[in-house]
Coordinates of C-alpha atoms and ligand atoms in Angstrom, one line a residue:
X9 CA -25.0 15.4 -11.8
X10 CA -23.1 12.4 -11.1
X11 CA -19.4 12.4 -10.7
X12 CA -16.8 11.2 -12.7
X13 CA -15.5 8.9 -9.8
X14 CA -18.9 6.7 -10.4
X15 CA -17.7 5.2 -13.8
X16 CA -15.6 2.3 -14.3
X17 CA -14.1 3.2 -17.6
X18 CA -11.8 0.2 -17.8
X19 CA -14.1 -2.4 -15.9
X20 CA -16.9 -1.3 -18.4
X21 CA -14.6 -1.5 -21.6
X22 CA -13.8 -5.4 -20.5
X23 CA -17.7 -6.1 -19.8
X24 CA -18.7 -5.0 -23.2
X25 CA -16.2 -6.8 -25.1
X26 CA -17.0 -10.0 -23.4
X27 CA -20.6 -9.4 -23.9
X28 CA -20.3 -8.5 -27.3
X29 CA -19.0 -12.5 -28.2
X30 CA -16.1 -11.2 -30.2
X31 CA -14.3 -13.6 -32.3
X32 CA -11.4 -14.5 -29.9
X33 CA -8.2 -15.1 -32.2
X34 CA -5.8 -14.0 -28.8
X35 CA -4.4 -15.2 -26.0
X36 CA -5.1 -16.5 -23.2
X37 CA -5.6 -20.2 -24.8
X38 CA -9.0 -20.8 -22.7
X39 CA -10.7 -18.3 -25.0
X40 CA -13.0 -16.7 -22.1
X41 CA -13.9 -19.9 -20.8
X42 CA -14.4 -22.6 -23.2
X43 CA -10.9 -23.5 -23.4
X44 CA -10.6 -24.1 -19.6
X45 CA -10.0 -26.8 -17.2
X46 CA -13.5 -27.9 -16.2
X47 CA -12.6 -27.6 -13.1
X48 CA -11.3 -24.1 -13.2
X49 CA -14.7 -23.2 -14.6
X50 CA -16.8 -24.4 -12.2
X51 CA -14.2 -23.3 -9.2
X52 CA -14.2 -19.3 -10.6
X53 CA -17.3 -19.0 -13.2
X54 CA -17.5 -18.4 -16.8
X55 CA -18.2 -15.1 -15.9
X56 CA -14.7 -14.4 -14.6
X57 CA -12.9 -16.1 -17.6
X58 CA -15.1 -14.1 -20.0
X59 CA -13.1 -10.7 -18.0
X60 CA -9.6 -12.2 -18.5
X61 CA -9.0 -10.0 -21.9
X62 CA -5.1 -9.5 -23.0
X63 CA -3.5 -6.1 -23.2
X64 CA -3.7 -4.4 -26.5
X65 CA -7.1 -4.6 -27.4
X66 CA -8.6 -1.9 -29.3
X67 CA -11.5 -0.5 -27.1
X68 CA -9.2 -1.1 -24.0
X69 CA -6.5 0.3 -23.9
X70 CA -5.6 0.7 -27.7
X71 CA -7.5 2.7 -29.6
X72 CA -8.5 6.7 -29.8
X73 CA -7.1 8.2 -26.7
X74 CA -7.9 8.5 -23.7
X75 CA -8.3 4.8 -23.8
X76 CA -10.5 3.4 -21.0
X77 CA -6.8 1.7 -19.5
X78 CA -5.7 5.4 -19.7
X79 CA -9.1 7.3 -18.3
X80 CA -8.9 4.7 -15.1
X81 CA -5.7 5.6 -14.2
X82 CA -6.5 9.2 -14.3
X83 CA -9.2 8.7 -12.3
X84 CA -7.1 6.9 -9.8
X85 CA -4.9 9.9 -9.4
X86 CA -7.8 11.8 -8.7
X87 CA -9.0 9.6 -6.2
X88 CA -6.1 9.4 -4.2
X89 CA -4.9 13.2 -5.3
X90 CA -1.7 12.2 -7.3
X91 CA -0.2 13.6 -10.2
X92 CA -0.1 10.5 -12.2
X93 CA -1.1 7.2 -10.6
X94 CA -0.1 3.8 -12.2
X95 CA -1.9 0.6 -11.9
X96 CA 0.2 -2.2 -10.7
X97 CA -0.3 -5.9 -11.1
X98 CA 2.7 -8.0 -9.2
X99 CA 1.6 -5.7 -5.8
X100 CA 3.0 -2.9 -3.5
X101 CA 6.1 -5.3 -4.2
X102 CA 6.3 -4.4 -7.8
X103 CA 5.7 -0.5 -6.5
X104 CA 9.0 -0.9 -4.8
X105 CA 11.2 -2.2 -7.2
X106 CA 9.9 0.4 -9.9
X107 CA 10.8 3.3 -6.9
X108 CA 14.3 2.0 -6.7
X109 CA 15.0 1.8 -10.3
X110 CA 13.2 5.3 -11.0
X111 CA 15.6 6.4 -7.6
X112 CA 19.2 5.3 -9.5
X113 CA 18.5 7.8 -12.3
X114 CA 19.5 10.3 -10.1
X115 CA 22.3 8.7 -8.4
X116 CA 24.0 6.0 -6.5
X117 CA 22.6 6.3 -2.8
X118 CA 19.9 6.3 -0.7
X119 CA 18.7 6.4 2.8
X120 CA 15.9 3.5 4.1
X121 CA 13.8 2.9 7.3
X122 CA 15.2 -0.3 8.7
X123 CA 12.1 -2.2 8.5
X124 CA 11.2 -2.0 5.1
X125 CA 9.5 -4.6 3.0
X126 CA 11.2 -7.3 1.5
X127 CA 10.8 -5.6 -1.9
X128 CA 12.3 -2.5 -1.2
X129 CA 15.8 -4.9 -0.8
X130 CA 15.1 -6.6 -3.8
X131 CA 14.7 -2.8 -5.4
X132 CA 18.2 -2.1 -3.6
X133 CA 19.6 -5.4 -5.8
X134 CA 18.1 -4.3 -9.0
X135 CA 18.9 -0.9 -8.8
X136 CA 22.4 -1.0 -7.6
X137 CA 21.5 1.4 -4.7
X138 CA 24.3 1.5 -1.8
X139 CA 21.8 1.9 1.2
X140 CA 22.3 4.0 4.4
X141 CA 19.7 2.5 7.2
X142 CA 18.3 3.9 10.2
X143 CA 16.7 2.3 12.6
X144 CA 12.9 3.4 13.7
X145 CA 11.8 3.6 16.8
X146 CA 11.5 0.3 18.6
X147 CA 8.6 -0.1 21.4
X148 CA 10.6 -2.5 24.0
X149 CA 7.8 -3.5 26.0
X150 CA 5.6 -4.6 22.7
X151 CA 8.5 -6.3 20.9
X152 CA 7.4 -4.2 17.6
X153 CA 9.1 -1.6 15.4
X154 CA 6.9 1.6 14.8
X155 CA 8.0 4.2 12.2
X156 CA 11.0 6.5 11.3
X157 CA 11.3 9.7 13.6
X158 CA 11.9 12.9 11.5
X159 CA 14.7 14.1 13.8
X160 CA 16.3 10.7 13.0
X161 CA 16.1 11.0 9.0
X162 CA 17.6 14.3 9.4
X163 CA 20.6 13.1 11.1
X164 CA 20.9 10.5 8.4
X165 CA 20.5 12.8 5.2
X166 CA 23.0 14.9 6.9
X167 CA 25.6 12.4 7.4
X168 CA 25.1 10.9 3.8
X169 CA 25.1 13.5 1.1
X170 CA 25.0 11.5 -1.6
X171 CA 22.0 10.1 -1.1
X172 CA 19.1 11.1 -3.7
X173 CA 16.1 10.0 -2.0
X174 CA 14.3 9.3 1.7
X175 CA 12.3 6.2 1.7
X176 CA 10.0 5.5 4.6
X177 CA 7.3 3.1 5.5
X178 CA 3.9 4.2 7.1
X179 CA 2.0 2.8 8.5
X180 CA 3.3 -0.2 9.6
X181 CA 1.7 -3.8 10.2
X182 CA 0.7 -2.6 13.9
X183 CA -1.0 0.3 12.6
X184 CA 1.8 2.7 13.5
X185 CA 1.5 6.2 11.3
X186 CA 4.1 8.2 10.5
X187 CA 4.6 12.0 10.9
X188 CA 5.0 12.1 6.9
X189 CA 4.5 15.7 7.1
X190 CA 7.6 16.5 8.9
X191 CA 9.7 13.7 7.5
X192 CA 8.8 15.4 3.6
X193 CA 9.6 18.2 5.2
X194 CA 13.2 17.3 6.2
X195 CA 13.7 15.4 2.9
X196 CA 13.1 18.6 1.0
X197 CA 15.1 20.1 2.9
X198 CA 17.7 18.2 1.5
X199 CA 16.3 18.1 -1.5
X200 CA 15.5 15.0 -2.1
X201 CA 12.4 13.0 -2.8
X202 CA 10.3 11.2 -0.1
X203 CA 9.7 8.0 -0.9
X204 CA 6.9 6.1 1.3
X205 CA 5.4 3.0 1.3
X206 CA 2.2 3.3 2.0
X207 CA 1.4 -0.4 1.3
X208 CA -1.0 -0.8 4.2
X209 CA -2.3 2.5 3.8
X210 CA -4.2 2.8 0.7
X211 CA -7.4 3.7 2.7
X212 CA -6.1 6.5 4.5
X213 CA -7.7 8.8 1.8
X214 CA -11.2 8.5 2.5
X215 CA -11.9 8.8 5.8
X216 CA -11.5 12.5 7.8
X217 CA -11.3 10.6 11.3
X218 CA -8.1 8.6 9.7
X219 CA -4.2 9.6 10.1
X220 CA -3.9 11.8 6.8
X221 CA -2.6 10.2 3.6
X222 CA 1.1 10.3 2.4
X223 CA 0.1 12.3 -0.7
X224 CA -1.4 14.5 1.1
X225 CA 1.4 15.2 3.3
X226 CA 3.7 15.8 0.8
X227 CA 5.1 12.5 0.1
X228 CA 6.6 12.5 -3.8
X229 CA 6.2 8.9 -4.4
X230 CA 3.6 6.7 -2.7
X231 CA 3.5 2.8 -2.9
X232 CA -0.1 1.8 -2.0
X233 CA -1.0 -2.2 -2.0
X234 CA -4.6 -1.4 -2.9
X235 CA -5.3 -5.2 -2.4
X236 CA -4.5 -5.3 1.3
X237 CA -7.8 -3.3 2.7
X238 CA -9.3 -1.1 0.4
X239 CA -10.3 -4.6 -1.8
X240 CA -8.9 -4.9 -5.0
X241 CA -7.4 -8.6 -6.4
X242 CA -4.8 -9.7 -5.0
X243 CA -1.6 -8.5 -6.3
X244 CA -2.9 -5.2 -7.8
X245 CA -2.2 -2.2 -6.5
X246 CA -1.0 1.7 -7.0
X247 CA 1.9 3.3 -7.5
X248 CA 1.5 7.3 -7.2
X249 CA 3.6 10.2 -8.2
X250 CA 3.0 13.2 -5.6
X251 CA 2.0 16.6 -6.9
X252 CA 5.0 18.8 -5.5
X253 CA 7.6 15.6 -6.8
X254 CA 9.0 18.6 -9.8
X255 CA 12.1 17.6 -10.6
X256 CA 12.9 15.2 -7.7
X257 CA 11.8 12.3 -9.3
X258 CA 11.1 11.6 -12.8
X259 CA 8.1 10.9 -14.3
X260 CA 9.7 9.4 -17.3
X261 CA 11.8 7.3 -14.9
X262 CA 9.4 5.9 -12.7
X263 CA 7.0 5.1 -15.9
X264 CA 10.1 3.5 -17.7
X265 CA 10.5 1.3 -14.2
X266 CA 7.0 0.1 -14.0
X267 CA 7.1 -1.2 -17.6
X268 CA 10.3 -2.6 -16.6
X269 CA 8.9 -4.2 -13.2
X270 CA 5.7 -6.1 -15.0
X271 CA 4.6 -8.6 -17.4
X272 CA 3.6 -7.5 -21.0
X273 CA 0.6 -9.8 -20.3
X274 CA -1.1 -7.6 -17.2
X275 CA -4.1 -9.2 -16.0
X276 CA -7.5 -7.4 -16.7
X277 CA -8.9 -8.7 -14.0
X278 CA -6.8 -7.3 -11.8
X279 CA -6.5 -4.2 -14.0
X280 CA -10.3 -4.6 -13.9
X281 CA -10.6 -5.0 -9.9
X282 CA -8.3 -1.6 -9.3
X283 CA -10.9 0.4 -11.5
X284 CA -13.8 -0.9 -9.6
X285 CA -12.1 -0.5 -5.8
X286 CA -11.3 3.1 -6.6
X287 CA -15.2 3.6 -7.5
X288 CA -15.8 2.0 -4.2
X289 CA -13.4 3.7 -2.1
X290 CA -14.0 7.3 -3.9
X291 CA -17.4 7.1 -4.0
X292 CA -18.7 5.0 -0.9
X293 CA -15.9 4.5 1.2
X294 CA -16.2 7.3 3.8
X295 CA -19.7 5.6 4.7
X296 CA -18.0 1.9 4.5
X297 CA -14.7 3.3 6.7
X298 CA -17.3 4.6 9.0
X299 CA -19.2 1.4 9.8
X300 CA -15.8 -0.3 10.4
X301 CA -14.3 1.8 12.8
X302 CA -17.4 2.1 14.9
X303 CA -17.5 -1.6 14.8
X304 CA -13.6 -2.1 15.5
X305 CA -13.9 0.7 18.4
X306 CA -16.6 -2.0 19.6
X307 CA -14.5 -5.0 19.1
X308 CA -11.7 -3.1 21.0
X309 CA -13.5 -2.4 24.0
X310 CA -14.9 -6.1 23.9
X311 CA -11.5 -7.5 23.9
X312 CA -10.2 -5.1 26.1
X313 CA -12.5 -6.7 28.7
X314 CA -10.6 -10.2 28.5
X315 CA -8.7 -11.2 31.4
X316 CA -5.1 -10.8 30.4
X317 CA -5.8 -8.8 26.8
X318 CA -5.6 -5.6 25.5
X319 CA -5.5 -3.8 22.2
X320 CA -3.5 -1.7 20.7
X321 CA -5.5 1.6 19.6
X322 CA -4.9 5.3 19.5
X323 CA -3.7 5.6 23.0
X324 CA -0.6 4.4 21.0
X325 CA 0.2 8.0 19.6
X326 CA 2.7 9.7 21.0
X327 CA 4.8 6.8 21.9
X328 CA 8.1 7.1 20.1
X329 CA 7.5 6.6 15.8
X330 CA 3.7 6.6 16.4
X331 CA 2.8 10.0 15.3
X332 CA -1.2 8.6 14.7
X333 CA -2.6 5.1 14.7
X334 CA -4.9 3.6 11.6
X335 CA -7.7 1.6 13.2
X336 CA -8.1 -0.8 10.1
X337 CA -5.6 -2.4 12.2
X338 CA -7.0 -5.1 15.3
X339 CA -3.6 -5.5 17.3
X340 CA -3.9 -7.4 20.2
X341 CA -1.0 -7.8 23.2
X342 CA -1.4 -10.7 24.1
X343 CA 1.4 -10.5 26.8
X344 CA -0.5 -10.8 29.8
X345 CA -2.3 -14.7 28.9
X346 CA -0.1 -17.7 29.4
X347 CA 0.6 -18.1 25.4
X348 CA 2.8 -16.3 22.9
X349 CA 1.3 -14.9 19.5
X350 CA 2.9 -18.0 18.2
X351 CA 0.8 -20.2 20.3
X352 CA -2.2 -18.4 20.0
X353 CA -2.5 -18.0 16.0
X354 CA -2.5 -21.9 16.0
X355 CA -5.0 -21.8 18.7
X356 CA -7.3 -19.8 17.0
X357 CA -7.1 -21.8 14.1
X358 CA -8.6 -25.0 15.7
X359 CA -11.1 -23.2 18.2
X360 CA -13.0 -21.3 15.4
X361 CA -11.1 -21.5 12.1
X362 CA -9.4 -17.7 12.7
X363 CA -6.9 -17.0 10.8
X364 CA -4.9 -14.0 11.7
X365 CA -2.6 -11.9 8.8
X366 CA 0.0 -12.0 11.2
X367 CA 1.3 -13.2 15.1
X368 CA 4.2 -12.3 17.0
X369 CA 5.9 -12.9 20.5
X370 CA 3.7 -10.7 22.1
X371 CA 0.8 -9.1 19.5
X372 CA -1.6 -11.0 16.6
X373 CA -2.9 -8.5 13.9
X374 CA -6.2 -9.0 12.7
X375 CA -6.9 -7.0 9.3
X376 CA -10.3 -5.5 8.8
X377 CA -11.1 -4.2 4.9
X378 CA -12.7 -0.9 4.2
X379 CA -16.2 -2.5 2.9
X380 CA -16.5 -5.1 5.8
X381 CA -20.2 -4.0 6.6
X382 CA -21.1 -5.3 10.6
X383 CA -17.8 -6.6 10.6
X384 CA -19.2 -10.4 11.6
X385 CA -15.8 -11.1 11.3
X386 CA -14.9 -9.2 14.6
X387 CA -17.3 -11.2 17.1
X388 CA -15.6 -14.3 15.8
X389 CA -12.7 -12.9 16.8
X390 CA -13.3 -11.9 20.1
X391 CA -15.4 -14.8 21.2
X392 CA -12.5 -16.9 19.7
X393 CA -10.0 -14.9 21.7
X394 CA -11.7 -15.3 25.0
X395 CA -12.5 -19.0 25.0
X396 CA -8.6 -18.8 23.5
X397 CA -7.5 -16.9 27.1
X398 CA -9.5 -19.1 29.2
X399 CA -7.7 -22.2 28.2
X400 CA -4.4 -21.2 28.4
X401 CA -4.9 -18.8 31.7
X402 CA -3.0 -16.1 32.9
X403 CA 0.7 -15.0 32.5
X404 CA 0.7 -12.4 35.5
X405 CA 4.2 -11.2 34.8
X406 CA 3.5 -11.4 31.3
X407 CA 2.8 -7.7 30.9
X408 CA 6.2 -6.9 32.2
X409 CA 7.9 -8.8 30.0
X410 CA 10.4 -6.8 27.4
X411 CA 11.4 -7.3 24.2
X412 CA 14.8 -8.4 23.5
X413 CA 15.0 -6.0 20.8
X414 CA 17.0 -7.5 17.8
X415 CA 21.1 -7.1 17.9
X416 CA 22.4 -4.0 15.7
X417 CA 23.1 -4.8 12.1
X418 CA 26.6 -5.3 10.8
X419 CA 28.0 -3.2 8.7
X420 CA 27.5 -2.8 4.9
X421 CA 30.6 -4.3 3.0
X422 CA 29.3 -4.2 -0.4
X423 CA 26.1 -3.1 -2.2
X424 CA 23.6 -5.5 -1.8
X425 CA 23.9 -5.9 -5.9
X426 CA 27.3 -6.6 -5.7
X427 CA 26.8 -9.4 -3.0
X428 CA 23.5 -10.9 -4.7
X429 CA 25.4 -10.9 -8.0
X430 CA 28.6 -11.9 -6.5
X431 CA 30.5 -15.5 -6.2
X432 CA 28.5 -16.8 -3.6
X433 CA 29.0 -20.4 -1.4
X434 CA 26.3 -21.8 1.1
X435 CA 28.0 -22.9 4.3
X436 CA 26.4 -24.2 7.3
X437 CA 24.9 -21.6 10.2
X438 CA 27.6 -22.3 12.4
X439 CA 30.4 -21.2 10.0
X440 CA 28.0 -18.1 9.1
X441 CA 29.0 -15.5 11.9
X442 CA 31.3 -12.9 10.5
X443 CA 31.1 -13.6 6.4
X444 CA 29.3 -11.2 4.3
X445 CA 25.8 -12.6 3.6
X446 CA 24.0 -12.9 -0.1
X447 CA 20.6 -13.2 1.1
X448 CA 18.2 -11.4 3.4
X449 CA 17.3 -12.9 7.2
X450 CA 14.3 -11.2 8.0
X451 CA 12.6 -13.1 11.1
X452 CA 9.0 -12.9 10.4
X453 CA 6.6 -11.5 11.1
X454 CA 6.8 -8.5 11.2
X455 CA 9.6 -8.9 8.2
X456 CA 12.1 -6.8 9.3
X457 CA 16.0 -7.7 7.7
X458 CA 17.9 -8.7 10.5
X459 CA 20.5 -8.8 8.0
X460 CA 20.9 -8.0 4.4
X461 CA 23.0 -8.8 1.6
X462 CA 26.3 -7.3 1.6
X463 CA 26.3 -7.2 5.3
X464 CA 28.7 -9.1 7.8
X465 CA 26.7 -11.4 9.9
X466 CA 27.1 -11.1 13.3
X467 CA 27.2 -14.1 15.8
X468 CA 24.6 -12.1 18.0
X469 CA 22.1 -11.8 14.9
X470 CA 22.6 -15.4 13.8
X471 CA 21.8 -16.5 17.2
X472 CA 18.5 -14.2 17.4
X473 CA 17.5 -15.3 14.2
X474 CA 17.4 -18.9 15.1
X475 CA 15.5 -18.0 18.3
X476 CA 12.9 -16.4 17.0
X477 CA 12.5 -19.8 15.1
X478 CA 12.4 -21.6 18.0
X479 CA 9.7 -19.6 18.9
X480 CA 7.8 -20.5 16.2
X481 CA 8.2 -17.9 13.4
X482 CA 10.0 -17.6 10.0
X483 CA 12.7 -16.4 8.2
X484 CA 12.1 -14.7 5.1
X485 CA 14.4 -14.3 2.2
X486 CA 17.0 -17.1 3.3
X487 CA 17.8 -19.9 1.0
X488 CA 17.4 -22.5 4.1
X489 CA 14.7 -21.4 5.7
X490 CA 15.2 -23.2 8.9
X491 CA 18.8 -21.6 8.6
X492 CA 20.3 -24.7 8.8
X493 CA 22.9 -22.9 6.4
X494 CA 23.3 -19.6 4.9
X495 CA 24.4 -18.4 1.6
X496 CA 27.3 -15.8 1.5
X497 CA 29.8 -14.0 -0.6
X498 CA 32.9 -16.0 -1.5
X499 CA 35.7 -13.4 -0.3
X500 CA 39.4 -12.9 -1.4
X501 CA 40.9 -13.7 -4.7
X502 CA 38.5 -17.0 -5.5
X503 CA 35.4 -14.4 -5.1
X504 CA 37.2 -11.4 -6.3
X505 CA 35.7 -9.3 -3.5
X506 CA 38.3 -7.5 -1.1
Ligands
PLP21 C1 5.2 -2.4 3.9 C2 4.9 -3.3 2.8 N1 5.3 -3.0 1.6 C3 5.1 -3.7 0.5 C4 4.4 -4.9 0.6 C5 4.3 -5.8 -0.6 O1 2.9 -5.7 -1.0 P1 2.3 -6.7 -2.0 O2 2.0 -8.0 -1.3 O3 1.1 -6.0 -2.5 O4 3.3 -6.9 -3.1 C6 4.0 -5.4 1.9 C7 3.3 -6.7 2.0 O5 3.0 -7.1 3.0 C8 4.3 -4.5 3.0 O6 3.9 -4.9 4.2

């Protein structure tokens, strides 16, 4: 008997109404195809246009219950073992700023992992939540942050009792795993929700050999960019209520958010690709998982064998905030080669068109996807990486070299609402040290906020900040993003904040 997880209820529901020529008196203006830019047509296919079917249409998700919309989501939170799973269609990001929203019905504060996404800050402006951080572990001699230690939360629930909910990332861009387990643990303890973001995780489901799941340690809600390796469209992905989240987090609240947090025009095809992924994952992806690791273990040891290179791998866990290590993950220290992760992604680029999903001072991340059968994509890699090391040569002291690890934050003077919302003036980066910022600086990659709005900028931040340009990476979430100027919060009478 075949099982459920091998239908497609909602991908099938928008194949037959394309195939059945219906008379198309809706949006979207290019009518399935014939209404679109030639160019369009050609570049994606009829085929594709024919999918792109608005919301409310009888046979998708209006109509006699359980509407194929309705009977895909279900089948999600089977999947993945949630209680109810929504599909998501502006990302993991969306995700976030639902969890904040559905967070502030049950009051005004909340404790975050330092490092979370840029999202999870926006949910902290549109939610009005005053945030208490703490700071994960930081590996010095990688220059990375790993995840949020359970001894740590503890220490931070205890010393903010107001806070209604625990919000964690895991696993990170390295590949760092939580100990979700305990850290639900401790949160329950308080009685309060854990919140993770599981964004590069969604994968972790389907696979024995992987770090387990956040559902299925506990988590209560569970933020899973579905996109990022399990293979769904870009920009769709998951948002999942855990089984044991009772009365911690409401379901009404966090369906109320999503709503809030999307377009009344959702994209079918993305709708569309999140059905189809969960078929593949449920159905196929232990075997798929399988090939990948055993061809990443292979990559790993290849690379590993390059003068000056090594990966990181599970010989990570254990170190401080890596409690396991997901192997979708190709990290790569580059520490011991004369050239930074900076210089290298560049190089990469021009030696065999390799394009990484993220560099650093000292590691480039390579993301492998759940189907990628043979993983051809790995050689290239690895034969790009040693012609790479041989041209720029050896850093011998390289491997010794530490991580200045980022200057402590300053300290919260308002909500980040209040300071988003607030009178706000842009002034230039030298005046910046010591005002209360509007914006987020979060040198990237990795992403993590440096400083966030309603903060006091700190001349040691500012200055860190604009190295870590120098060195070739970004700022996200500043106005100027060569930080030529920041924006911050007019102070005093004039701004009305004291
Ligand atoms: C930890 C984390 N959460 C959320 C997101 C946002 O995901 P999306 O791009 O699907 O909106 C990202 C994106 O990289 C992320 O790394």
């Amino acid at each position: 008997m075949s099982s459920p997880q091998e239908e497609t209820p909602y991908l099938d529901a928008l194949r037959a109404y394309a195939a059945r020529d219906p008379a198309r008196l809706h949006v979207p203006g290019h009518k399935g195809g014939p209404g679109a830019d030639p160019g369009l047509l050609e570049a994606i296919g009829e085929r594709a246009l024919s999918l792109d079917i608005p919301a409310l249409t009888h046979g998708i998700d209006l109509g006699p219950a359980p509407t194929p919309f309705e009977e895909a989501q279900v089948l999600a939170a089977e999947a993945w073992r949630s209680k109810r799973a929504w599909f998501l269609i502006n990302g993991a990001s969306q995700g976030n700023l639902a969890a904040g929203l559905a967070l502030a019905h049950h009051g005004g504060e909340v404790v975050l992992q330092r490092n979370v996404h840029s999202s999870t800050v926006d949910a902290l402006v549109l939610s009005g939540l005053r945030p208490t951080f703490v700071a994960p572990e930081l590996d010095a001699e990688l220059g990375i942050a790993h995840c949020l230690v359970p001894q740590t939360l503890d220490r931070a629930l205890r010393a903010t009792p107001g806070a209604v909910g625990a919000w964690v990332v895991s696993p990170t861009y390295f590949g760092a795993v939580a100990d979700v387990r305990a850290l639900a643990a401790v949160a329950h303890e308080r009685g309060v929700p854990l919140i993770v973001d599981e964004a590069w995780g969604a994968h972790l489901a389907f696979h024995e050999d992987l770090p387990e799941h956040a559902l299925g340690a506990g988590a209560d809600l569970v933020i899973s960019s579905t996109h990022k390796i399990v293979g769904s469209l870009t920009q769709s992905a998951i948002l999942h209520l855990g089984h044991g989240a009772g009365g911690l987090i409401g379901e009404d609240a966090v369906d109320r958010a999503v709503t809030l947090t999307e377009s009344t025009s959702p994209s079918s095809l993305l709708t569309g690709s999140l059905d189809a992924a969960r078929r593949q994952a449920a159905v196929h992806g232990r075997e798929l998982l399988g090939h990948t690791m055993q061809a990443l273990a292979q990559a790993r040891d290849q690379i590993r064998a390059i003068d000056g290179l090594d990966v990181l791998d599970e010989r990570m866990t254990g170190r401080a905030g890596v409690f396991a290590y997901d192997p979708l993950r190709l990290a790569v220290d580059v520490r011991g080669i004369a050239a930074s992760g900076y210089e290298l992604a560049p190089l990469l680029r021009e030696i065999g068109d390799i394009n990484l999903e993220l560099c650093g001072q000292h590691v480039i991340v390579a993301v492998f996807g759940m189907g990628e059968r043979g993983v051809p994509e790995a050689s290239r890699l690895v034969s790009g990486l040693r012609t790479a090391a041989a041209r720029v040569g050896l850093d011998p002291g390289g491997a010794r070299a530490s991580f200045a690890a980022p200057p402590p934050w300053g300290a919260l003077a308002m909500t980040p609402r209040d300071a988003y919302l607030g009178a706000q003036e842009v002034v230039p980066a030298s005046e910046a040290a010591g005002r209360i910022v509007a914006e987020s600086l979060a040198t990237y990659p990795p992403g993590i906020p440096n400083v966030l709005p309603g903060e006091r900028l700190t001349r040691e931040t500012l200055a860190y900040v604009q190295r870590t340009l120098e060195l070739g990476g970004s700022v996200r979430g500043a106005s100027d993003r060569l930080l030529r100027s920041v924006r911050v919060v007019v102070e005093g009478p004039a701004g009305g904040v004291r």
